[in-house]
XYZ file of C-alpha atoms in Angstrom:
232
model
C 145.791 6.910 88.013
C 145.537 4.645 90.876
C 144.745 5.825 94.413
C 148.473 6.114 95.326
C 149.225 8.199 92.233
C 146.374 10.466 92.898
C 147.557 10.968 96.540
C 151.227 11.708 95.380
C 149.857 14.178 92.775
C 147.868 16.007 95.273
C 150.823 16.089 97.748
C 153.131 17.415 95.046
C 150.559 20.127 93.954
C 150.044 21.195 97.563
C 153.816 21.461 98.218
C 154.426 23.252 94.995
C 151.693 25.787 95.513
C 152.912 26.778 98.952
C 155.943 28.792 99.994
C 158.376 27.294 102.468
C 161.249 28.946 104.365
C 164.646 28.031 102.903
C 165.553 25.787 105.977
C 162.377 23.840 105.598
C 163.286 22.977 102.080
C 166.739 21.820 103.270
C 165.096 19.725 105.964
C 162.894 18.134 103.307
C 165.827 17.301 101.200
C 167.327 15.597 104.191
C 164.329 13.756 105.583
C 161.439 13.980 103.263
C 159.726 11.300 101.089
C 160.064 11.080 97.247
C 157.534 13.843 96.473
C 158.898 16.200 99.226
C 162.478 15.896 98.141
C 161.730 16.352 94.481
C 159.623 19.541 95.108
C 162.152 20.891 97.694
C 164.969 20.635 95.060
C 162.729 22.374 92.416
C 161.693 25.199 94.832
C 165.116 25.823 96.374
C 166.243 29.314 95.170
C 169.611 29.651 96.700
C 172.221 27.987 98.978
C 174.347 29.735 101.529
C 176.444 26.989 103.180
C 178.222 23.688 102.735
C 175.349 22.053 104.577
C 172.907 23.200 101.943
C 175.069 21.941 99.074
C 175.582 18.570 100.924
C 171.815 18.221 101.270
C 171.440 18.361 97.599
C 174.480 16.136 96.707
C 173.356 13.486 99.095
C 170.224 12.910 96.949
C 172.139 12.680 93.745
C 172.554 8.925 93.835
C 170.679 6.036 95.603
C 167.326 7.810 95.346
C 164.171 7.640 93.185
C 164.801 8.932 89.580
C 162.441 11.817 90.196
C 164.503 13.098 93.015
C 167.880 12.536 91.172
C 166.847 14.417 88.133
C 165.397 17.413 90.074
C 168.518 17.486 92.291
C 170.913 17.273 89.292
C 169.159 20.145 87.542
C 169.389 22.284 90.607
C 173.122 21.440 91.176
C 173.817 22.433 87.620
C 171.993 25.656 88.072
C 173.969 26.560 91.292
C 177.313 25.344 90.141
C 177.076 27.458 87.031
C 176.821 30.488 89.380
C 180.240 31.569 90.443
C 178.623 32.797 93.745
C 177.627 29.323 94.806
C 180.544 27.118 93.374
C 182.591 27.319 96.574
C 179.961 25.301 98.304
C 180.735 22.263 96.015
C 184.449 21.960 96.779
C 184.022 19.231 99.310
C 186.122 16.186 98.460
C 183.536 13.656 99.729
C 181.163 14.869 96.944
C 183.610 13.957 94.090
C 182.864 10.216 94.103
C 179.193 11.069 93.993
C 179.716 13.166 90.967
C 181.637 10.212 89.218
C 178.625 8.002 89.872
C 176.139 10.605 88.656
C 177.773 11.084 85.296
C 176.912 7.408 84.451
C 173.362 7.565 85.781
C 170.843 5.467 83.883
C 168.943 8.798 83.169
C 170.784 10.727 80.493
C 169.474 14.179 81.718
C 171.163 13.546 85.037
C 174.425 12.675 83.259
C 174.192 15.784 81.213
C 173.299 18.110 84.169
C 176.328 16.859 86.271
C 178.822 16.934 83.553
C 177.817 20.587 82.832
C 177.984 21.275 86.577
C 181.419 19.763 87.246
C 182.927 21.494 84.156
C 183.048 24.479 86.426
C 185.474 22.559 88.683
C 188.067 22.140 85.951
C 190.318 24.904 87.437
C 190.138 23.365 90.812
C 193.262 21.364 91.281
C 192.032 19.306 94.139
C 188.953 18.268 92.251
C 190.995 17.211 89.181
C 193.582 15.430 91.248
C 190.837 13.351 92.896
C 188.411 12.998 90.049
C 190.285 12.720 86.759
C 192.290 9.482 87.737
C 189.120 7.834 88.808
C 187.388 8.930 85.675
C 190.078 7.535 83.459
C 190.194 4.230 85.242
C 186.459 3.833 84.951
C 186.471 4.714 81.296
C 189.359 2.296 80.558
C 187.483 -0.523 82.364
C 184.234 0.294 80.253
C 186.261 0.448 77.075
C 187.793 -2.942 77.802
C 184.404 -4.355 78.215
C 182.973 -2.666 75.159
C 185.661 -3.957 72.923
C 184.322 -7.564 73.562
C 180.643 -6.725 72.959
C 178.672 -8.068 69.977
C 176.028 -5.328 69.681
C 173.838 -7.548 67.480
C 172.681 -9.510 70.427
C 170.831 -6.452 71.805
C 171.368 -7.386 75.448
C 170.408 -4.862 78.002
C 173.753 -5.194 79.795
C 175.591 -4.328 76.596
C 173.488 -1.306 76.034
C 173.867 -0.181 79.709
C 177.720 -0.545 79.593
C 177.874 1.436 76.236
C 175.618 4.176 77.772
C 178.110 4.531 80.665
C 181.091 4.708 78.349
C 179.344 7.289 76.274
C 179.011 9.645 79.112
C 182.543 8.937 80.467
C 183.895 10.010 77.078
C 181.760 13.032 77.039
C 183.331 14.047 80.398
C 186.817 13.185 79.042
C 186.208 15.763 76.303
C 186.075 18.432 78.936
C 188.888 17.197 81.229
C 191.161 15.896 78.393
C 193.935 18.131 79.435
C 193.853 17.231 83.049
C 194.262 13.507 82.750
C 197.169 11.286 82.211
C 197.973 11.315 78.468
C 199.229 7.823 78.371
C 195.921 6.414 79.764
C 193.822 8.781 77.569
C 195.782 7.510 74.528
C 195.127 3.908 75.580
C 191.350 4.646 75.948
C 191.079 6.325 72.513
C 192.987 3.552 70.825
C 190.338 1.058 72.310
C 187.144 3.075 71.762
C 187.897 3.911 68.166
C 187.029 0.327 67.272
C 183.921 -0.276 69.371
C 181.033 -1.196 67.091
C 178.489 1.396 68.495
C 179.032 4.488 66.331
C 178.153 6.834 69.192
C 181.352 5.691 70.995
C 183.472 6.292 67.898
C 181.763 9.586 67.564
C 182.810 10.645 71.071
C 186.282 9.349 70.366
C 186.502 11.530 67.342
C 185.162 14.462 69.368
C 188.004 14.156 71.858
C 190.539 13.853 69.059
C 189.192 17.077 67.559
C 191.336 18.814 70.390
C 194.238 18.563 67.935
C 196.754 16.566 69.874
C 200.386 16.666 68.778
C 200.917 13.075 69.415
C 201.641 11.145 66.208
C 199.552 8.132 67.030
C 196.564 10.246 67.877
C 196.979 12.405 64.765
C 196.849 9.110 62.745
C 193.900 7.951 64.743
C 191.985 11.169 64.055
C 192.676 10.794 60.389
C 191.449 7.120 60.430
C 188.198 8.173 62.059
C 187.696 10.928 59.436
C 187.222 7.983 57.040
C 184.702 6.145 59.271
C 181.586 4.720 57.613
C 179.326 6.806 59.881
C 178.829 10.537 59.036
C 178.558 11.526 62.730
C 182.064 10.086 63.387
C 183.609 11.577 60.112
C 182.367 15.206 60.786
C 184.972 15.879 63.611
């Protein structure tokens, strides 16, 4: 390790080994450096206000990856607890959640999808979040249909990665989105070259829709050349 790495390690170790009052941890989340914010998120044991939740959510995007991942883990932990869920109902957080489900770090995507699944019964959240989710997914699906995955370009892989996590989120919120748009998305993604996208498409279709076109599409994917697609 270089000198800067050693300094950061020692700082992190010192922060982790010491106990801090709850409010100090919140202040570190708001104003700390990379190490301080990361450790503050890890050590936070509870939240008791909208302000506390906002301090976490504000670090979910636009921050160093170490911070984003630690914060996403803690948000999942708190949102999976019914006692804390009420602090995450702020509409200003919903667009941040949408950005977080397509983070470059898959652990962050997974954590936030798990977290927001607890908001499925919140009509205000679904009303705001689901149309934006389907619009984003449709845009990514349109792009993915034009990709030649043989060229291995980073941009192609990045867009496929985003589409993958959008479809994973749609699997949870499938019955909260506009069915016409969902159908349009699935008719596009069933033909994407990357099998993981077709797999997610088949997973959504496993919800046993009564629409004839979607029933036909599900049967088509049951004959896909890839086992992971066929299994649904």
